[in-house]
Coordinates of C-alpha atoms in Angstrom, one line a residue:
X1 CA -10.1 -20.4 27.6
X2 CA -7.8 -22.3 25.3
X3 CA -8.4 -25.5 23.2
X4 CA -6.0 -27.6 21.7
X5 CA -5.7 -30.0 18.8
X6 CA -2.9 -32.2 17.8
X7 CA -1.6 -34.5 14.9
X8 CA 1.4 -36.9 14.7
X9 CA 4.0 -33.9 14.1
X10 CA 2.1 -31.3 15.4
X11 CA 0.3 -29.9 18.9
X12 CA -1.1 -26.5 18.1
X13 CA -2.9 -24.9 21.5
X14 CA -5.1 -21.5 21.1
X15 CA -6.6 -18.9 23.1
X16 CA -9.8 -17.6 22.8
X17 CA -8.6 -14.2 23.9
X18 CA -7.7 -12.8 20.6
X19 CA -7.5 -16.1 18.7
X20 CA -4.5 -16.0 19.2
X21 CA -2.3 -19.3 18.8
X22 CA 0.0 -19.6 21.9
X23 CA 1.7 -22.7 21.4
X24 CA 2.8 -25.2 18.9
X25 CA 5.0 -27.9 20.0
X26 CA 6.8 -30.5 17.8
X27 CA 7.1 -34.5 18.3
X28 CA 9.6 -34.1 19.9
X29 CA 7.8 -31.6 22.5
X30 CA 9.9 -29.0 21.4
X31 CA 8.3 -25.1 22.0
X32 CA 8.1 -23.4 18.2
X33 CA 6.4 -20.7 19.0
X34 CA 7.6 -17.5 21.6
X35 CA 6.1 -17.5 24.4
X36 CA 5.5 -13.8 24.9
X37 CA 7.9 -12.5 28.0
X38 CA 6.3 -9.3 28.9
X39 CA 10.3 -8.0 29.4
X40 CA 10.6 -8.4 25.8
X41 CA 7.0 -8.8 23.4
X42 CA 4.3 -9.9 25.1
X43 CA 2.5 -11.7 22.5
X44 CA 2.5 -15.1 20.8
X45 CA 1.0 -14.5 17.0
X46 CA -1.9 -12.2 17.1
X47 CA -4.2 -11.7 14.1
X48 CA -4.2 -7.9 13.1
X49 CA -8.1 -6.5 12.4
X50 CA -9.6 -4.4 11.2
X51 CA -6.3 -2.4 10.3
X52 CA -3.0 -3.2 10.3
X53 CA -0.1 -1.0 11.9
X54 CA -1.1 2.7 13.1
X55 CA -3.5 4.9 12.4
X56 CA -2.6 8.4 12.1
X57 CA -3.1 10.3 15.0
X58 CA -4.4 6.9 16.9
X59 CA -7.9 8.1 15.6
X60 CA -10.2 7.8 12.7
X61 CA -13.6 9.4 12.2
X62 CA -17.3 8.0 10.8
X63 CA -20.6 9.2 10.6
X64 CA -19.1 12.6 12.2
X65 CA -18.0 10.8 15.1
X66 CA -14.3 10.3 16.1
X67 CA -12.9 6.8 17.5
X68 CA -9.6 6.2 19.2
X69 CA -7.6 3.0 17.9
X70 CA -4.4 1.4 19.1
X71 CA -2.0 -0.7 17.0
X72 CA -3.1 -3.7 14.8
X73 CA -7.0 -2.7 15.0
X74 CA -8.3 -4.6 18.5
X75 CA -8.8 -8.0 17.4
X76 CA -6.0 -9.4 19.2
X77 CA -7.5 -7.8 22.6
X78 CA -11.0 -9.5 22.7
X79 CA -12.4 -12.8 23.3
X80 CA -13.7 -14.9 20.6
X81 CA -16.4 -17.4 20.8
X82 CA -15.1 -20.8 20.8
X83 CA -17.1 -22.7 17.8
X84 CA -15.4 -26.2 17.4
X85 CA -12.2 -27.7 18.3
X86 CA -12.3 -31.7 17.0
X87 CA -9.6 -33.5 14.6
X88 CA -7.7 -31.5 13.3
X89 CA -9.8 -27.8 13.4
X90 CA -10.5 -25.2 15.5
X91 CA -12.4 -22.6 14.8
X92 CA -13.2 -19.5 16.2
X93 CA -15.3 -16.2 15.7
X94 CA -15.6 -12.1 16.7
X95 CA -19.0 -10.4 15.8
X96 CA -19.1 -7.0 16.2
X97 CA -22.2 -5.8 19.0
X98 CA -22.8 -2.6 20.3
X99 CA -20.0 -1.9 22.6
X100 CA -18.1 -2.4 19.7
X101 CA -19.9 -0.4 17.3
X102 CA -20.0 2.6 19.8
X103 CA -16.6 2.6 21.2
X104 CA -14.3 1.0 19.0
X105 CA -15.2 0.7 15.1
X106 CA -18.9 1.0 14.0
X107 CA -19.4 -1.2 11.8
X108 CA -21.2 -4.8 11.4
X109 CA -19.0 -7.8 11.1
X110 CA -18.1 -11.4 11.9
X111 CA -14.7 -12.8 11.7
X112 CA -13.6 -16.1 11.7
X113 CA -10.4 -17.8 12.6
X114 CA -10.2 -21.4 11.5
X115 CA -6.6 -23.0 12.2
X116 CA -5.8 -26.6 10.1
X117 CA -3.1 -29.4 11.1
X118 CA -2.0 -30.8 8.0
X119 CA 0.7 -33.2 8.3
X120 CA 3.9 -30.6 9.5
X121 CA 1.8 -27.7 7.9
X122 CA -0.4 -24.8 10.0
X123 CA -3.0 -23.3 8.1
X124 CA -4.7 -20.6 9.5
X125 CA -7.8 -19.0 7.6
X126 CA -9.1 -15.1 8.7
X127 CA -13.0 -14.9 6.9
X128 CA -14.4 -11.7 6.8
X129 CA -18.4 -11.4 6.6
X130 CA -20.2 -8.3 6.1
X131 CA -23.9 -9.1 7.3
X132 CA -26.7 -8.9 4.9
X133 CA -28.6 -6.9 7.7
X134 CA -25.6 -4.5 8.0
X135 CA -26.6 -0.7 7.2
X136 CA -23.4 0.2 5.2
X137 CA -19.9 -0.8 3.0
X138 CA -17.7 -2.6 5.3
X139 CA -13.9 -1.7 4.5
X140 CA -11.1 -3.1 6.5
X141 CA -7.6 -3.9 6.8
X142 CA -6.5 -7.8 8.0
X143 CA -2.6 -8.9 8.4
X144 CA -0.5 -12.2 10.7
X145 CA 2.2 -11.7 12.8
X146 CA 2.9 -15.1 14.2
X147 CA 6.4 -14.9 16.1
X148 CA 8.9 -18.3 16.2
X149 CA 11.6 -18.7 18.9
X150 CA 15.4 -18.5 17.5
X151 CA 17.5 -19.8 18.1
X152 CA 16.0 -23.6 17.7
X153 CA 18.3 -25.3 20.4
X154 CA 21.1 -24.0 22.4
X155 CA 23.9 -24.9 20.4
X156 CA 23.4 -22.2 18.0
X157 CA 23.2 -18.1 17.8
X158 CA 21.7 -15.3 16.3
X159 CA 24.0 -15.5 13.2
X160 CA 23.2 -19.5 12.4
X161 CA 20.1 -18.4 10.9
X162 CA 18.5 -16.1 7.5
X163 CA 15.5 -15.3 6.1
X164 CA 15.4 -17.4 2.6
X165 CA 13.3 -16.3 -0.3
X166 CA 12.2 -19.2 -2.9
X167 CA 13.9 -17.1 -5.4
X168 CA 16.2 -14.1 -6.0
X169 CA 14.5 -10.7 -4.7
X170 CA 15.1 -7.1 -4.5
X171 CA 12.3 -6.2 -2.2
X172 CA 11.3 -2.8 -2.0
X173 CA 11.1 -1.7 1.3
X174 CA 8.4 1.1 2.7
X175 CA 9.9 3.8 4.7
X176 CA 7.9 4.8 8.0
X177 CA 8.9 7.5 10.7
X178 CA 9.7 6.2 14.3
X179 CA 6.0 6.5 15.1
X180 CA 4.7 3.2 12.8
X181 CA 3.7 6.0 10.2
X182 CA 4.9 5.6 6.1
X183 CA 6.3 8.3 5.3
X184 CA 5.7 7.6 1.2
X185 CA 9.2 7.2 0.6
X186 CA 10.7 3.8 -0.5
X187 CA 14.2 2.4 -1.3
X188 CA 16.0 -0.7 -1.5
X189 CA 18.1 -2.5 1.1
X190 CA 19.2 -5.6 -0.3
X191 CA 19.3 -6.6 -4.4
X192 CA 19.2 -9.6 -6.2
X193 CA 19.5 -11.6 -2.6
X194 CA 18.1 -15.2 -2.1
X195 CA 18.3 -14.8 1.7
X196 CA 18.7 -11.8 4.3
X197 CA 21.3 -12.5 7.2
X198 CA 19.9 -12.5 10.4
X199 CA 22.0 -10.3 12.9
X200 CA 21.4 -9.0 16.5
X201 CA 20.9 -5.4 15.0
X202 CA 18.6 -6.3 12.0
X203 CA 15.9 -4.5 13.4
X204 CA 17.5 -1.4 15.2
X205 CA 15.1 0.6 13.6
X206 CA 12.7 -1.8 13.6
X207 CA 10.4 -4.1 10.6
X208 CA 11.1 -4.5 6.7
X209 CA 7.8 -4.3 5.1
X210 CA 8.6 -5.5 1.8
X211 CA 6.1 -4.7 -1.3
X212 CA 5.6 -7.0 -4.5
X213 CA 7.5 -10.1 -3.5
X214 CA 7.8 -12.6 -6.2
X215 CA 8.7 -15.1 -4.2
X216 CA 6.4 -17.9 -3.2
X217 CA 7.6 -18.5 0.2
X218 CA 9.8 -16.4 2.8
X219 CA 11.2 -18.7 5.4
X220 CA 13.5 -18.5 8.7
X221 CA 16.2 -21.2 8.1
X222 CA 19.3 -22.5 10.4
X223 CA 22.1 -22.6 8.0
X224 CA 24.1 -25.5 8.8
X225 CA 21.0 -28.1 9.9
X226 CA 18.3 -26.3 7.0
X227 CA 15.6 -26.4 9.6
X228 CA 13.3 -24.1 9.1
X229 CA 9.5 -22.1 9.3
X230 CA 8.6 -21.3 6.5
X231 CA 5.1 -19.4 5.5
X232 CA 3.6 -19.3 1.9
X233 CA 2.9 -15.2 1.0
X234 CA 1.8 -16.1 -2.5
X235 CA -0.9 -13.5 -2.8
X236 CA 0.3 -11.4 -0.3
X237 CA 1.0 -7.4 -1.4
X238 CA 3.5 -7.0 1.8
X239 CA 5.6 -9.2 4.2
X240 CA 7.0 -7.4 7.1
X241 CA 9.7 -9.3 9.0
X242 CA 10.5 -8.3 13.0
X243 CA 11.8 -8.5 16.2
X244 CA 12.1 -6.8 19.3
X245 CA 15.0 -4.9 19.5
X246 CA 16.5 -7.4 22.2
X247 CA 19.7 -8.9 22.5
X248 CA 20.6 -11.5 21.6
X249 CA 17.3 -12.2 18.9
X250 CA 14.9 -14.4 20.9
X251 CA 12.0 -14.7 18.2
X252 CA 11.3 -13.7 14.8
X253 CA 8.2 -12.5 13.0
X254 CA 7.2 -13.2 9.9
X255 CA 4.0 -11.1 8.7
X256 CA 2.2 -11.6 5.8
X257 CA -0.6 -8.7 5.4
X258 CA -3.6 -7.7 3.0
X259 CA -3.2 -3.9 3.6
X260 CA -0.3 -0.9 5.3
X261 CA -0.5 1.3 8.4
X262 CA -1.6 5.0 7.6
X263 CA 0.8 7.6 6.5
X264 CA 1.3 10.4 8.6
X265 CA -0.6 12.7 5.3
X266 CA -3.7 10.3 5.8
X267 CA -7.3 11.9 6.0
X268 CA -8.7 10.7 9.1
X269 CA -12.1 9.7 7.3
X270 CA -12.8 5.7 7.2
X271 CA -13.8 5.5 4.1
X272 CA -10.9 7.4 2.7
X273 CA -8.4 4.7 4.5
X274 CA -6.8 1.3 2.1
X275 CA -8.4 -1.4 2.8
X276 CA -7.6 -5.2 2.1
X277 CA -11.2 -5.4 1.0
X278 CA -14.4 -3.5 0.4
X279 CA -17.7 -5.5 1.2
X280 CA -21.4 -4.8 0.6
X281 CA -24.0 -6.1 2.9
X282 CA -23.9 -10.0 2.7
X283 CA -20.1 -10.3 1.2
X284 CA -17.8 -12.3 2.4
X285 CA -13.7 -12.6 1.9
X286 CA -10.6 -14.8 2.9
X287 CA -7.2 -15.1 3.3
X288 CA -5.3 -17.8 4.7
X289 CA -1.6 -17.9 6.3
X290 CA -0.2 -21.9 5.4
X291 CA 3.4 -22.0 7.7
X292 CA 5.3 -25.3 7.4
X293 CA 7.8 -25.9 10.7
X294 CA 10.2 -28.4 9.4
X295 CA 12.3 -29.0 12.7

């Protein structure tokens, strides 16, 4: 099922499977977001829960029990209850039940997924709840990975467009294997840059998770016009950018997140695993992704 809300700039429609936004069209009717050909990524902007990237092995183990898990938690790959969509809000929420708790990740939660049309500005807010009636700690990890179609019109190419910073950066990149794994190492790619080109090849060997950004803001900008998407990390540890490795570039990701994959030396215990938060029985916590589409 999908709902959609709308404002004088802004039409934002989401899906219920995943909570997952699907479309967001301009004024002018104008697609912003990719519209997930299966030939190339087959998603739109999933939310990433209750981990983000791999796990190592594809497994981790609780309570002396071993459960299999795929990419980006499984979040992305179940319906959510449809709470409210009116004005400008839609709101949206996972709780965990025993399917869940016995096949894919045993513990208690509730998630919510409340997206905000404010003037040419998307906010979308993840809230974590650990129930009061919950037996145990809930730990997790939570991240975005919207994707926005480049180029904006025809008349331009891969190359009319960067990645912008709000200020000079020389983001330290974490090194993984092929695999989605870190391998601990990190390294710099680019130093004392304002903006990272954008090239058909950027992501040969795949994302740029980038640690300790100062910056404010990391945006996708069309050089000679300055349109742009632009989301606010303030707060955020890592930003990954991304795309598939297609050519030309049809899309680009921008991905805020609140905690890493594993590392291929990871224990496989739970407990022993980063989180983005640690929550006691009847704790709650939020983050919230604000992207501004000026175009």
């Amino acid at each position: 099922m999908q709902a959609t809300i709308h404002n004088e700039f802004l039409t934002l429609t989401v899906d219920t499977l995943g909570a997952e936004a699907v479309s967001l069209k301009n004024a002018a009717g104008e697609e912003l977001l990719w519209q997930a050909d299966p030939a190339v990524w087959k998603r739109h902007a999933p939310i990433l829960f209750p981990w983000t990237g791999k796990l190592p092995g594809g497994t981790f183990t609780h309570g002396g029990k071993t459960y299999k898990g795929g990419q980006h938690g499984f979040a992305r790959d179940l319906e959510h209850t449809l709470l409210r969509a009116e004005g400008d809000t839609i709101e949206l929420e996972l709780r965990s039940d025993d399917a869940i708790k016995a096949e894919r990740f045993p513990f208690d939660f509730v998630l919510t997924s409340t997206f905000r049309l404010e003037g040419k500005t998307v906010h979308h807010t993840l809230t974590v709840v650990n129930p009061e009636t919950a037996a145990e700690e809930l730990r997790f990890g939570i991240g975005y990975h919207p994707a926005f179609r480049i180029p904006f019109d025809a008349s331009h190419t891969t190359t009319d467009y960067e990645f912008r910073f709000d200020q000079p950066e020389s983001p330290m990149i974490l090194d993984a294997y092929p695999n989605g794994l870190l391998t601990g190492r990190c390294g710099y790619r680019w130093k004392n840059v304002s903006a990272i080109p954008l090239t058909d090849d950027l992501f040969a060997n795949d994302s740029f998770c980038m640690a300790g950004l100062r910056t404010r803001t990391l945006g996708i900008y069309e050089k000679d016009t300055g349109r742009h998407i632009v989301c606010n990390v303030e707060g955020y540890p890592y930003s990954l950018i991304w795309s598939a490795p297609a050519k030309p570039v049809r899309f680009v990701c921008i991905e805020p997140w609140q905690s890493l994959p594993g590392a291929e030396c990871d224990p496989q215990a739970w407990t022993e695993r980063a989180a983005a938060a640690c929550l006691a029985p009847g704790q709650h916590w939020a983050t919230t992704l604000s992207t501004t589409f000026e175009r």
